[in-house]
């Protein structure tokens, strides 16, 4: 076989060589055809070389035209390709660097980045200049995806494969005047020294006539502008001036368009700013490779870096030249809205449905709007808040050209900034103007009334909304809006909480904090932050006098009361009365609860007095009233999910995991609510948040499945929860860690007027059961017993097991919640992503959890301390720990999760049961041998068994004994045993293998139990998949005790379910 390979290899190389030669000849013949065609094209005088006209555009023959023709004929684009396209000297070099840095940001460090040693034109090569300029051409088919290319090819000359492939195109244009100046300098370096210098006047004339490489400039720009309007998902149209002015915003837009949006983590690490700083025009131009390097024998790298400034044309062009170019721009690009000229946008070309906004009064609407059947959404606001919001806004917009006395005209002016030389517009003056109706698009009341009357006459066309209602009941009104607009939310969208996503995405707080809205601008005058002040309802009360407020209310009554239909005021009255009655009813209930609480037994607590209710202790101000309200009024649904625990048992982390599991198809990792919201906001506490005090949350309006949390003991749960069939996840934690975590937490809540609570005092209170929702052990036992009776409804978790085997338990959680991970999700490592997203470390380092707060008292960082298992050992004395363990043994002797001598009641486990043992065949309980259960036995090479056992026993061996040598272990193993190794011993022998081999041949029937048998350490089984693997943690003596117990253990024979 080896001898025959060389001849095949050389034969293959020979064939490849012949094919390569033929390919080169074919390409050369193509280029000969192109040269013949080019020789017949119309010619014109150029900047450095003669130009030829091809399909409406001018080219320098030696610079790309042959490459364009080759690309048109042969280039095959892929859907994943990315193209950067521009006219020459439009900022291509800088944008190449930015795009390469965005797309490859995970591939290089800042110190090893290729752009530090390579010109950007090498990183993203030109299709026609570099790859296809002349034969032999580059074999671009071998380039991996996504391929990054650049080109100056006009839109109508693009290869068909690019137009049809679905690839993405970024186009950058620049002010024609700056393009001219940059091109003039560039061509001066390219022009032959035998020719006289090209004067600016000559360059201006050629450029104005369209005689420039890839010109006319305006036709080039317009082609891609129109394409971007028709297909914005494929074409991103950028202006160099905007990229320079708002680089951060546009880099984010670029990344999102290219399918590489910056994650929240990258935003926190300021990756965007690093890219901008690392590859700024100034830094790139100062790199050695760009100062003294070259692309080829003719082109030096420094020709691509001159100034990169906006408006440098003003240092070169005469006023006449500039006006002439602006006139051409207006004539050629009058449809192009990016050039802010008096010419209006051609809205006829916008695709349907078109979305517009307007402040035009109803009586001034164009007839086409009134007669077309358009839909109109009108929103009005309390006139007092309207005035207050309008006052600071108009103060910013006040004209610098008007004298101070013309306040009426100044207030209605919205296009010029108020002069700093003028005195501020006082609230009193603004109030007088507003009251007279002298405001932009005013009078306010006439504006509102016009649309109100129209909405009454034609409600199917005009949707009338109040800002206050939209703020208060956003969820309901968003659904109403969607229905009115003909886009109602489907049941699937409701299940996926699309409405909530929209509300979160568009929240006033989030929008106002976006970079584009904080630092962006509409134009040179209007800044984006002017549109975001407070957005609050009733803020007028912080500014208006009582007399002002009453005056505005009186005008409202006079203007609107007589005209508005009686049914409207009647409806408002009914809604108000119903709402008030609902609040009063809740307040009466809470008064009853407070009276009852005042009669309950009380004891000294951790931060305040505790009161005893239904066998458990509560802090009155923290949940007890809410529990009573829930018991009386809460109606659970079968689809509800509850996370329940004692305080400080890992609730915050588990909330995050459950929310991420249930909502994993709703958000991306970069837009997940858990990155900006505390887990307690995602899954609210029933008694502590929703029902804490009136007015209470209307949980009936929440879509299913609803996610709630509670600390309520099992015996105090509302009956509707017990009877509804909803699912409950309960998490418990080692009592010692709970005590320490609670002690630290309560120290932050405890009044500063009280002396600090000593750990010894907290220990005594906790041991007596005097803790929040305590006694701890009764709380745990209640849910443990319930989980044994109804395991399909109550999922019992230990925090320690969740920490140790997170992956396994997240899968178990998902399955229990009815959202198991699919095979595809497993392949895409969705489980691992959720664990990473919700890791205690990541959550605790998020800004919202470090510096956010629940209310004036509770800060979010209180929910994140260490999250470690066993941290109690750093605080409790041995006596304290033993005392708590003793209480645990006494109280929870039925709870098998606490590994104590009382054995687990495995009879209560649902079928099929999965067990694992190391018991030799002859020691198996008779019930196993006779029941017909199935056994899987794993054996291993004895030599590997010995080595694995030796390492394992070395770790288990007492430190008081000398290390066990491999030779000693070998002798013991060879004799079929390991003698006492410190306090550990184990049974081993080849007979175990033989007997279980015999057993395997005798098992024929099928029942409801399955066993995994093995030699110790022959295979480390996934303990989370089994009901119990305590043998991995027990000493051999305890293992022997279990063997004795097993021999009396009886199994019942029943069919597998």
Short mmCIF file of N, CA and C in Angstrom, two decimals, residues 252-374:
data_model
loop_
_atom_site.label_atom_id
_atom_site.label_comp_id
_atom_site.label_asym_id
_atom_site.label_seq_id
_atom_site.Cartn_x
_atom_site.Cartn_y
_atom_site.Cartn_z
N UNK A 252 -21.97 50.31 15.73
CA UNK A 252 -22.97 49.36 16.23
C UNK A 252 -23.96 48.99 15.12
N UNK A 253 -24.38 50.00 14.33
CA UNK A 253 -25.29 49.70 13.21
C UNK A 253 -24.63 48.75 12.22
N UNK A 254 -23.37 48.99 11.94
CA UNK A 254 -22.61 48.13 11.03
C UNK A 254 -22.59 46.70 11.54
N UNK A 255 -22.24 46.56 12.82
CA UNK A 255 -22.13 45.22 13.41
C UNK A 255 -23.46 44.48 13.35
N UNK A 256 -24.54 45.19 13.67
CA UNK A 256 -25.86 44.56 13.64
C UNK A 256 -26.24 44.17 12.22
N UNK A 257 -25.98 45.07 11.26
CA UNK A 257 -26.30 44.78 9.86
C UNK A 257 -25.51 43.58 9.35
N UNK A 258 -24.26 43.46 9.79
CA UNK A 258 -23.39 42.37 9.32
C UNK A 258 -23.66 41.05 10.05
N UNK A 259 -24.65 41.05 10.95
CA UNK A 259 -24.97 39.82 11.68
C UNK A 259 -24.02 39.52 12.81
N UNK A 260 -23.28 40.56 13.26
CA UNK A 260 -22.32 40.40 14.36
C UNK A 260 -22.56 41.46 15.42
N UNK A 261 -23.80 41.55 15.98
CA UNK A 261 -24.08 42.60 16.97
C UNK A 261 -23.21 42.43 18.20
N UNK A 262 -22.88 43.53 18.83
CA UNK A 262 -22.08 43.48 20.05
C UNK A 262 -22.94 42.99 21.21
N UNK A 263 -22.43 42.03 21.94
CA UNK A 263 -23.15 41.48 23.08
C UNK A 263 -23.10 42.46 24.25
N UNK A 264 -23.93 42.20 25.27
CA UNK A 264 -23.92 43.04 26.47
C UNK A 264 -22.55 42.98 27.14
N UNK A 265 -21.94 41.80 27.11
CA UNK A 265 -20.62 41.66 27.72
C UNK A 265 -19.59 42.50 26.98
N UNK A 266 -19.67 42.48 25.63
CA UNK A 266 -18.75 43.31 24.85
C UNK A 266 -18.99 44.79 25.10
N UNK A 267 -20.27 45.16 25.28
CA UNK A 267 -20.56 46.56 25.58
C UNK A 267 -19.95 46.95 26.92
N UNK A 268 -20.09 46.05 27.89
CA UNK A 268 -19.51 46.35 29.20
C UNK A 268 -18.00 46.46 29.13
N UNK A 269 -17.39 45.64 28.28
CA UNK A 269 -15.93 45.66 28.14
C UNK A 269 -15.46 46.74 27.16
N UNK A 270 -16.42 47.54 26.64
CA UNK A 270 -16.13 48.67 25.77
C UNK A 270 -15.36 48.25 24.51
N UNK A 271 -15.81 47.14 23.93
CA UNK A 271 -15.17 46.64 22.72
C UNK A 271 -15.37 47.62 21.57
N UNK A 272 -16.56 48.24 21.50
CA UNK A 272 -16.83 49.21 20.42
C UNK A 272 -15.83 50.35 20.48
N UNK A 273 -15.64 50.89 21.67
CA UNK A 273 -14.71 52.01 21.83
C UNK A 273 -13.28 51.59 21.51
N UNK A 274 -12.92 50.34 21.87
CA UNK A 274 -11.58 49.84 21.55
C UNK A 274 -11.35 49.79 20.05
N UNK A 275 -12.35 49.28 19.32
CA UNK A 275 -12.23 49.19 17.87
C UNK A 275 -12.07 50.58 17.26
N UNK A 276 -12.88 51.52 17.73
CA UNK A 276 -12.82 52.88 17.18
C UNK A 276 -11.48 53.53 17.48
N UNK A 277 -10.99 53.33 18.70
CA UNK A 277 -9.71 53.93 19.08
C UNK A 277 -8.54 53.26 18.36
N UNK A 278 -8.59 51.95 18.30
CA UNK A 278 -7.49 51.19 17.70
C UNK A 278 -7.34 51.50 16.22
N UNK A 279 -8.51 51.71 15.55
CA UNK A 279 -8.47 51.89 14.10
C UNK A 279 -9.00 53.26 13.67
N UNK A 280 -8.71 54.26 14.47
CA UNK A 280 -9.04 55.63 14.09
C UNK A 280 -8.19 56.02 12.89
N UNK A 281 -8.70 56.98 12.11
CA UNK A 281 -7.97 57.44 10.92
C UNK A 281 -6.58 57.91 11.32
N UNK A 282 -6.49 58.66 12.41
CA UNK A 282 -5.21 59.19 12.86
C UNK A 282 -4.21 58.08 13.19
N UNK A 283 -4.69 57.05 13.90
CA UNK A 283 -3.78 55.98 14.29
C UNK A 283 -3.34 55.16 13.08
N UNK A 284 -4.31 54.84 12.21
CA UNK A 284 -3.97 54.07 11.01
C UNK A 284 -2.94 54.80 10.16
N UNK A 285 -3.12 56.11 10.00
CA UNK A 285 -2.22 56.87 9.14
C UNK A 285 -0.81 56.98 9.71
N UNK A 286 -0.68 56.78 11.04
CA UNK A 286 0.64 56.87 11.67
C UNK A 286 1.35 55.54 11.81
N UNK A 287 0.68 54.44 11.38
CA UNK A 287 1.34 53.13 11.44
C UNK A 287 2.44 53.06 10.39
N UNK A 288 3.50 52.38 10.74
CA UNK A 288 4.65 52.26 9.84
C UNK A 288 4.25 51.69 8.49
N UNK A 289 3.39 50.67 8.49
CA UNK A 289 2.99 50.01 7.25
C UNK A 289 2.25 50.97 6.32
N UNK A 290 1.55 51.94 6.91
CA UNK A 290 0.78 52.88 6.09
C UNK A 290 1.55 54.16 5.76
N UNK A 291 2.67 54.39 6.47
CA UNK A 291 3.49 55.56 6.15
C UNK A 291 4.54 55.23 5.09
N UNK A 292 5.16 54.05 5.23
CA UNK A 292 6.29 53.73 4.35
C UNK A 292 6.10 52.45 3.53
N UNK A 293 4.97 51.75 3.72
CA UNK A 293 4.72 50.53 2.96
C UNK A 293 4.19 50.83 1.57
N UNK A 294 3.95 49.77 0.80
CA UNK A 294 3.38 49.93 -0.54
C UNK A 294 2.56 48.71 -0.90
N UNK A 295 1.56 48.93 -1.75
CA UNK A 295 0.72 47.82 -2.21
C UNK A 295 1.34 47.13 -3.42
N UNK A 296 2.01 47.91 -4.26
CA UNK A 296 2.73 47.36 -5.40
C UNK A 296 3.79 48.36 -5.81
N UNK A 297 4.42 48.11 -6.95
CA UNK A 297 5.51 48.98 -7.40
C UNK A 297 5.05 50.40 -7.69
N UNK A 298 3.77 50.58 -7.98
CA UNK A 298 3.25 51.90 -8.36
C UNK A 298 2.54 52.61 -7.21
N UNK A 299 1.92 51.84 -6.32
CA UNK A 299 1.04 52.43 -5.31
C UNK A 299 1.64 52.33 -3.91
N UNK A 300 1.95 53.48 -3.32
CA UNK A 300 2.43 53.53 -1.95
C UNK A 300 1.24 53.59 -0.99
N UNK A 301 1.42 53.04 0.18
CA UNK A 301 0.31 52.99 1.14
C UNK A 301 -0.12 54.37 1.61
N UNK A 302 0.83 55.34 1.64
CA UNK A 302 0.47 56.65 2.19
C UNK A 302 -0.47 57.44 1.30
N UNK A 303 -0.68 56.99 0.04
CA UNK A 303 -1.60 57.74 -0.83
C UNK A 303 -3.05 57.58 -0.36
N UNK A 304 -3.29 56.60 0.52
CA UNK A 304 -4.66 56.37 1.01
C UNK A 304 -4.97 57.16 2.29
N UNK A 305 -3.97 57.88 2.79
CA UNK A 305 -4.17 58.64 4.03
C UNK A 305 -3.71 60.09 3.82
N UNK A 306 -4.70 60.99 3.75
CA UNK A 306 -4.35 62.42 3.63
C UNK A 306 -4.79 63.14 4.90
N UNK A 307 -6.05 63.52 4.98
CA UNK A 307 -6.57 64.19 6.18
C UNK A 307 -7.76 63.46 6.78
N UNK A 308 -8.65 63.00 5.90
CA UNK A 308 -9.85 62.33 6.39
C UNK A 308 -10.83 63.26 7.08
N UNK A 309 -10.71 64.56 6.85
CA UNK A 309 -11.56 65.53 7.52
C UNK A 309 -12.85 65.77 6.74
N UNK A 310 -13.85 66.24 7.44
CA UNK A 310 -15.11 66.66 6.82
C UNK A 310 -15.05 68.16 6.56
N UNK A 311 -15.34 68.57 5.32
CA UNK A 311 -15.39 70.01 5.01
C UNK A 311 -14.07 70.62 4.63
N UNK A 312 -13.05 69.78 4.38
CA UNK A 312 -11.75 70.34 3.99
C UNK A 312 -11.82 71.05 2.65
N UNK A 313 -12.88 70.78 1.87
CA UNK A 313 -13.05 71.45 0.58
C UNK A 313 -13.06 72.97 0.72
N UNK A 314 -13.51 73.46 1.89
CA UNK A 314 -13.61 74.91 2.08
C UNK A 314 -12.25 75.60 2.05
N UNK A 315 -11.17 74.82 2.22
CA UNK A 315 -9.82 75.38 2.17
C UNK A 315 -9.28 75.43 0.75
N UNK A 316 -10.04 74.93 -0.23
CA UNK A 316 -9.52 74.83 -1.59
C UNK A 316 -10.47 75.40 -2.64
N UNK A 317 -11.75 75.05 -2.54
CA UNK A 317 -12.69 75.45 -3.59
C UNK A 317 -13.14 76.91 -3.43
N UNK A 318 -13.36 77.55 -4.56
CA UNK A 318 -13.95 78.88 -4.53
C UNK A 318 -15.44 78.74 -4.23
N UNK A 319 -16.05 79.83 -3.83
CA UNK A 319 -17.49 79.81 -3.55
C UNK A 319 -18.28 79.39 -4.78
N UNK A 320 -17.82 79.86 -5.94
CA UNK A 320 -18.51 79.53 -7.19
C UNK A 320 -18.44 78.03 -7.48
N UNK A 321 -17.25 77.44 -7.24
CA UNK A 321 -17.09 76.00 -7.45
C UNK A 321 -18.01 75.22 -6.52
N UNK A 322 -18.02 75.60 -5.25
CA UNK A 322 -18.83 74.88 -4.26
C UNK A 322 -20.31 74.96 -4.61
N UNK A 323 -20.77 76.16 -4.98
CA UNK A 323 -22.18 76.32 -5.32
C UNK A 323 -22.54 75.53 -6.57
N UNK A 324 -21.61 75.48 -7.51
CA UNK A 324 -21.84 74.72 -8.74
C UNK A 324 -22.02 73.24 -8.43
N UNK A 325 -21.15 72.69 -7.57
CA UNK A 325 -21.26 71.26 -7.20
C UNK A 325 -22.53 71.00 -6.42
N UNK A 326 -22.91 71.92 -5.52
CA UNK A 326 -24.15 71.75 -4.76
C UNK A 326 -25.36 71.76 -5.69
N UNK A 327 -25.29 72.61 -6.72
CA UNK A 327 -26.40 72.67 -7.67
C UNK A 327 -26.54 71.35 -8.43
N UNK A 328 -25.40 70.79 -8.85
CA UNK A 328 -25.43 69.49 -9.55
C UNK A 328 -26.00 68.42 -8.61
N UNK A 329 -25.56 68.47 -7.36
CA UNK A 329 -26.04 67.49 -6.38
C UNK A 329 -27.55 67.59 -6.23
N UNK A 330 -28.08 68.81 -6.13
CA UNK A 330 -29.52 68.99 -5.99
C UNK A 330 -30.28 68.49 -7.21
N UNK A 331 -29.72 68.74 -8.38
CA UNK A 331 -30.38 68.31 -9.60
C UNK A 331 -30.34 66.80 -9.77
N UNK A 332 -29.17 66.22 -9.48
CA UNK A 332 -28.99 64.78 -9.70
C UNK A 332 -29.63 63.95 -8.60
N UNK A 333 -29.55 64.48 -7.37
CA UNK A 333 -29.96 63.67 -6.21
C UNK A 333 -31.16 64.30 -5.50
N UNK A 334 -32.07 64.88 -6.25
CA UNK A 334 -33.22 65.53 -5.61
C UNK A 334 -34.12 64.52 -4.90
N UNK A 335 -33.99 63.23 -5.25
CA UNK A 335 -34.78 62.20 -4.56
C UNK A 335 -34.06 61.68 -3.31
N UNK A 336 -32.86 62.20 -3.10
CA UNK A 336 -31.98 61.63 -2.10
C UNK A 336 -32.06 62.45 -0.81
N UNK A 337 -32.81 61.94 0.20
CA UNK A 337 -33.12 62.73 1.38
C UNK A 337 -31.90 63.01 2.25
N UNK A 338 -30.79 62.27 2.07
CA UNK A 338 -29.65 62.48 2.95
C UNK A 338 -29.00 63.84 2.73
N UNK A 339 -29.20 64.42 1.55
CA UNK A 339 -28.71 65.77 1.30
C UNK A 339 -29.82 66.74 1.68
N UNK A 340 -29.66 67.39 2.82
CA UNK A 340 -30.74 68.18 3.40
C UNK A 340 -30.89 69.50 2.63
N UNK A 341 -31.69 69.47 1.60
CA UNK A 341 -31.94 70.64 0.77
C UNK A 341 -33.44 70.91 0.77
N UNK A 342 -33.88 72.08 0.27
CA UNK A 342 -35.32 72.38 0.25
C UNK A 342 -36.14 71.34 -0.50
N UNK A 343 -35.52 70.61 -1.43
CA UNK A 343 -36.28 69.63 -2.19
C UNK A 343 -36.84 68.57 -1.25
N UNK A 344 -38.12 68.23 -1.39
CA UNK A 344 -38.78 67.31 -0.47
C UNK A 344 -38.54 65.86 -0.90
N UNK A 345 -38.74 64.95 0.05
CA UNK A 345 -38.55 63.52 -0.23
C UNK A 345 -39.68 63.01 -1.12
N UNK A 346 -39.34 62.07 -1.97
CA UNK A 346 -40.35 61.45 -2.84
C UNK A 346 -40.94 60.24 -2.11
N UNK A 347 -41.98 60.51 -1.28
CA UNK A 347 -42.55 59.46 -0.43
C UNK A 347 -43.32 58.43 -1.24
N UNK A 348 -43.60 58.75 -2.51
CA UNK A 348 -44.33 57.79 -3.34
C UNK A 348 -43.54 56.50 -3.52
N UNK A 349 -42.23 56.61 -3.39
CA UNK A 349 -41.39 55.43 -3.63
C UNK A 349 -41.24 54.55 -2.39
N UNK A 350 -41.77 55.01 -1.25
CA UNK A 350 -41.67 54.21 -0.03
C UNK A 350 -42.62 53.01 -0.12
N UNK A 351 -42.16 51.84 0.34
CA UNK A 351 -43.01 50.64 0.27
C UNK A 351 -44.15 50.72 1.29
N UNK A 352 -45.24 50.04 0.99
CA UNK A 352 -46.38 49.98 1.92
C UNK A 352 -46.18 48.84 2.90
N UNK A 353 -46.75 48.95 4.12
CA UNK A 353 -47.45 50.12 4.65
C UNK A 353 -46.47 51.21 5.09
N UNK A 354 -46.76 52.46 4.70
CA UNK A 354 -45.91 53.58 5.07
C UNK A 354 -46.33 54.09 6.46
N UNK A 355 -45.35 54.42 7.28
CA UNK A 355 -45.61 54.91 8.63
C UNK A 355 -45.17 56.37 8.71
N UNK A 356 -46.09 57.26 9.07
CA UNK A 356 -45.78 58.68 9.19
C UNK A 356 -46.22 59.19 10.55
N UNK A 357 -45.65 60.30 10.96
CA UNK A 357 -46.08 60.98 12.18
C UNK A 357 -46.35 62.43 11.85
N UNK A 358 -47.23 63.06 12.60
CA UNK A 358 -47.59 64.45 12.31
C UNK A 358 -48.20 65.10 13.54
N UNK A 359 -48.04 66.45 13.62
CA UNK A 359 -48.73 67.24 14.64
C UNK A 359 -49.85 68.06 14.01
N UNK A 360 -50.17 67.82 12.75
CA UNK A 360 -51.15 68.63 12.02
C UNK A 360 -52.53 68.49 12.66
N UNK A 361 -53.23 69.62 12.92
CA UNK A 361 -54.60 69.53 13.44
C UNK A 361 -55.52 68.83 12.44
N UNK A 362 -56.57 68.26 12.96
CA UNK A 362 -57.47 67.47 12.10
C UNK A 362 -58.04 68.31 10.95
N UNK A 363 -58.41 69.55 11.24
CA UNK A 363 -59.02 70.39 10.21
C UNK A 363 -58.03 70.79 9.12
N UNK A 364 -56.74 70.62 9.36
CA UNK A 364 -55.73 70.99 8.37
C UNK A 364 -55.16 69.78 7.63
N UNK A 365 -55.65 68.59 7.94
CA UNK A 365 -55.16 67.40 7.25
C UNK A 365 -55.46 67.49 5.76
N UNK A 366 -54.58 66.97 4.95
CA UNK A 366 -54.82 67.00 3.50
C UNK A 366 -56.02 66.12 3.15
N UNK A 367 -56.70 66.49 2.09
CA UNK A 367 -57.88 65.75 1.67
C UNK A 367 -57.56 64.30 1.35
N UNK A 368 -56.35 64.08 0.83
CA UNK A 368 -55.99 62.70 0.47
C UNK A 368 -55.94 61.81 1.70
N UNK A 369 -55.55 62.39 2.83
CA UNK A 369 -55.53 61.60 4.08
C UNK A 369 -56.96 61.33 4.54
N UNK A 370 -57.78 62.33 4.50
CA UNK A 370 -59.16 62.19 4.97
C UNK A 370 -59.97 61.22 4.10
N UNK A 371 -59.65 61.17 2.81
CA UNK A 371 -60.44 60.36 1.89
C UNK A 371 -59.82 59.01 1.55
N UNK A 372 -58.59 58.79 2.00
CA UNK A 372 -57.87 57.60 1.55
C UNK A 372 -58.21 56.33 2.32
N UNK A 373 -58.77 56.50 3.53
CA UNK A 373 -59.01 55.33 4.37
C UNK A 373 -57.83 55.00 5.27
N UNK A 374 -56.85 55.91 5.36
CA UNK A 374 -55.71 55.72 6.25
C UNK A 374 -56.18 55.50 7.68
#
